[in-house]
Amino acid sequence: MAGEPQSDCLFCKIVSGEVPATIVRETETTVAFRDINPQAPTHVLVIPRLHYPDAASLAAAAPTVAADLLREAGEVAAQEKTDGTGYRIVLNTGAGAGQTVFHTHAHVLGGRGLNWPPG
């Protein structure tokens, strides 16, 4: 059920402490940790503690948590000192967009040039 921890979800296991991660920030509603396969010098994932499969379902069911997720992405960028040079927040939704873990997560990318269009 959405909002409930899923026993087969990697990110739910990180939230519970069952799977280790390099945590950089935590709040009551979010956890931020370094990506194990970074695509930029700064590559941190920000996830809600609640399980929702993608950003759209999180926003529909828990809009305040979705706002917390975006606010924390900005805090991560500031903490990582990429807020002055620019950073990107990416929310992939669905396998066709590159989502591989179906627990909402925002990628905070920075520390190098990020060309447009992405892809």
mmCIF file of C-alpha atoms in Angstrom:
data_model
loop_
_atom_site.group_PDB
_atom_site.id
_atom_site.type_symbol
_atom_site.label_atom_id
_atom_site.label_comp_id
_atom_site.label_asym_id
_atom_site.label_seq_id
_atom_site.Cartn_x
_atom_site.Cartn_y
_atom_site.Cartn_z
ATOM 1 C CA MET A 1 0.000 0.000 0.000
ATOM 2 C CA ALA A 2 1.301 3.468 -0.835
ATOM 3 C CA GLY A 3 2.731 5.299 2.137
ATOM 4 C CA GLU A 4 3.631 2.031 3.868
ATOM 5 C CA PRO A 5 7.140 0.520 3.888
ATOM 6 C CA GLN A 6 7.597 -2.158 1.237
ATOM 7 C CA SER A 7 9.674 -5.209 2.181
ATOM 8 C CA ASP A 8 11.125 -5.490 -1.341
ATOM 9 C CA CYS A 9 12.048 -1.787 -1.725
ATOM 10 C CA LEU A 10 15.734 -0.860 -1.536
ATOM 11 C CA PHE A 11 14.980 2.705 -0.458
ATOM 12 C CA CYS A 12 12.548 1.586 2.268
ATOM 13 C CA LYS A 13 15.402 -0.590 3.546
ATOM 14 C CA ILE A 14 17.725 2.437 3.569
ATOM 15 C CA VAL A 15 15.124 4.443 5.514
ATOM 16 C CA SER A 16 14.829 1.646 8.097
ATOM 17 C CA GLY A 17 18.612 1.247 8.384
ATOM 18 C CA GLU A 18 18.501 -2.320 7.054
ATOM 19 C CA VAL A 19 20.683 -1.335 4.067
ATOM 20 C CA PRO A 20 23.618 1.027 4.675
ATOM 21 C CA ALA A 21 23.979 4.302 2.802
ATOM 22 C CA THR A 22 26.101 7.409 3.119
ATOM 23 C CA ILE A 23 23.491 9.704 4.653
ATOM 24 C CA VAL A 24 24.125 13.435 4.174
ATOM 25 C CA ARG A 25 20.883 14.855 5.631
ATOM 26 C CA GLU A 26 17.795 13.596 7.432
ATOM 27 C CA THR A 27 14.552 15.255 8.409
ATOM 28 C CA GLU A 28 11.334 13.975 9.887
ATOM 29 C CA THR A 29 9.995 13.313 6.369
ATOM 30 C CA THR A 30 13.095 12.792 4.164
ATOM 31 C CA VAL A 31 16.472 11.071 3.931
ATOM 32 C CA ALA A 32 19.282 12.223 1.625
ATOM 33 C CA PHE A 33 22.203 9.971 0.709
ATOM 34 C CA ARG A 34 24.976 9.731 -1.861
ATOM 35 C CA ASP A 35 24.237 7.830 -5.068
ATOM 36 C CA ILE A 36 26.352 4.666 -5.381
ATOM 37 C CA ASN A 37 26.829 5.331 -9.112
ATOM 38 C CA PRO A 38 27.334 9.115 -9.253
ATOM 39 C CA GLN A 39 26.816 10.903 -12.541
ATOM 40 C CA ALA A 40 28.310 14.189 -11.310
ATOM 41 C CA PRO A 41 30.719 15.267 -8.556
ATOM 42 C CA THR A 42 27.636 15.945 -6.436
ATOM 43 C CA HIS A 43 24.993 13.250 -6.834
ATOM 44 C CA VAL A 44 22.722 12.882 -3.844
ATOM 45 C CA LEU A 45 19.319 11.183 -3.725
ATOM 46 C CA VAL A 46 16.582 12.728 -1.599
ATOM 47 C CA ILE A 47 13.739 10.353 -0.739
ATOM 48 C CA PRO A 48 10.613 10.568 1.363
ATOM 49 C CA ARG A 49 10.499 8.271 4.372
ATOM 50 C CA LEU A 50 7.061 7.214 3.132
ATOM 51 C CA HIS A 51 6.872 4.817 0.193
ATOM 52 C CA TYR A 52 5.278 6.188 -2.958
ATOM 53 C CA PRO A 53 6.343 4.710 -6.304
ATOM 54 C CA ASP A 54 6.893 8.018 -8.121
ATOM 55 C CA ALA A 55 6.723 11.789 -7.789
ATOM 56 C CA ALA A 56 3.195 12.076 -9.182
ATOM 57 C CA SER A 57 1.741 9.608 -6.669
ATOM 58 C CA LEU A 58 3.616 11.328 -3.819
ATOM 59 C CA ALA A 59 2.357 14.756 -4.868
ATOM 60 C CA ALA A 60 -1.235 13.514 -5.134
ATOM 61 C CA ALA A 61 -1.287 11.668 -1.809
ATOM 62 C CA ALA A 62 1.099 13.702 0.350
ATOM 63 C CA PRO A 63 1.713 17.164 -1.129
ATOM 64 C CA THR A 64 3.398 18.514 1.998
ATOM 65 C CA VAL A 65 5.927 15.658 1.875
ATOM 66 C CA ALA A 66 6.490 16.368 -1.829
ATOM 67 C CA ALA A 67 7.235 19.997 -0.886
ATOM 68 C CA ASP A 68 9.586 18.782 1.862
ATOM 69 C CA LEU A 69 11.413 16.657 -0.722
ATOM 70 C CA LEU A 70 12.009 19.663 -2.988
ATOM 71 C CA ARG A 71 13.007 21.900 -0.080
ATOM 72 C CA GLU A 72 15.525 19.300 1.083
ATOM 73 C CA ALA A 73 16.935 19.001 -2.433
ATOM 74 C CA GLY A 74 17.721 22.721 -2.228
ATOM 75 C CA GLU A 75 19.247 22.278 1.233
ATOM 76 C CA VAL A 76 21.445 19.456 -0.086
ATOM 77 C CA ALA A 77 22.619 21.705 -2.937
ATOM 78 C CA ALA A 78 23.505 24.422 -0.423
ATOM 79 C CA GLN A 79 25.269 21.972 1.882
ATOM 80 C CA GLU A 80 27.232 20.562 -1.077
ATOM 81 C CA LYS A 81 28.051 24.128 -2.199
ATOM 82 C CA THR A 82 26.545 23.715 -5.666
ATOM 83 C CA ASP A 83 23.791 26.267 -5.124
ATOM 84 C CA GLY A 84 26.026 29.125 -6.275
ATOM 85 C CA THR A 85 27.213 27.473 -9.495
ATOM 86 C CA GLY A 86 24.021 25.660 -10.419
ATOM 87 C CA TYR A 87 22.505 22.264 -9.841
ATOM 88 C CA ARG A 88 19.788 20.074 -11.248
ATOM 89 C CA ILE A 89 16.948 18.247 -9.499
ATOM 90 C CA VAL A 90 15.779 15.222 -11.502
ATOM 91 C CA LEU A 91 12.668 13.159 -10.755
ATOM 92 C CA ASN A 92 12.411 10.202 -13.150
ATOM 93 C CA THR A 93 8.941 8.689 -13.396
ATOM 94 C CA GLY A 94 8.597 5.255 -14.968
ATOM 95 C CA ALA A 95 11.024 2.787 -16.478
ATOM 96 C CA GLY A 96 10.961 4.598 -19.843
ATOM 97 C CA ALA A 97 12.346 7.702 -18.112
ATOM 98 C CA GLY A 98 15.117 5.766 -16.390
ATOM 99 C CA GLN A 99 13.496 5.107 -13.019
ATOM 100 C CA THR A 100 14.982 1.878 -11.639
ATOM 101 C CA VAL A 101 13.902 2.062 -7.978
ATOM 102 C CA PHE A 102 10.168 2.595 -7.677
ATOM 103 C CA HIS A 103 10.250 4.710 -4.532
ATOM 104 C CA THR A 104 10.057 8.451 -5.203
ATOM 105 C CA HIS A 105 13.492 9.997 -5.298
ATOM 106 C CA ALA A 106 15.027 13.253 -6.449
ATOM 107 C CA HIS A 107 18.540 13.267 -7.853
ATOM 108 C CA VAL A 108 20.482 16.390 -6.867
ATOM 109 C CA LEU A 109 23.273 16.805 -9.432
ATOM 110 C CA GLY A 110 25.954 19.463 -9.509
ATOM 111 C CA GLY A 111 29.634 20.220 -9.553
ATOM 112 C CA ARG A 112 30.003 20.083 -13.344
ATOM 113 C CA GLY A 113 28.353 21.573 -16.402
ATOM 114 C CA LEU A 114 24.896 20.138 -16.978
ATOM 115 C CA ASN A 115 24.021 20.552 -20.640
ATOM 116 C CA TRP A 116 20.542 20.995 -22.031
ATOM 117 C CA PRO A 117 18.742 19.055 -23.248
ATOM 118 C CA PRO A 118 19.538 16.234 -20.826
ATOM 119 C CA GLY A 119 19.722 12.653 -21.956
#
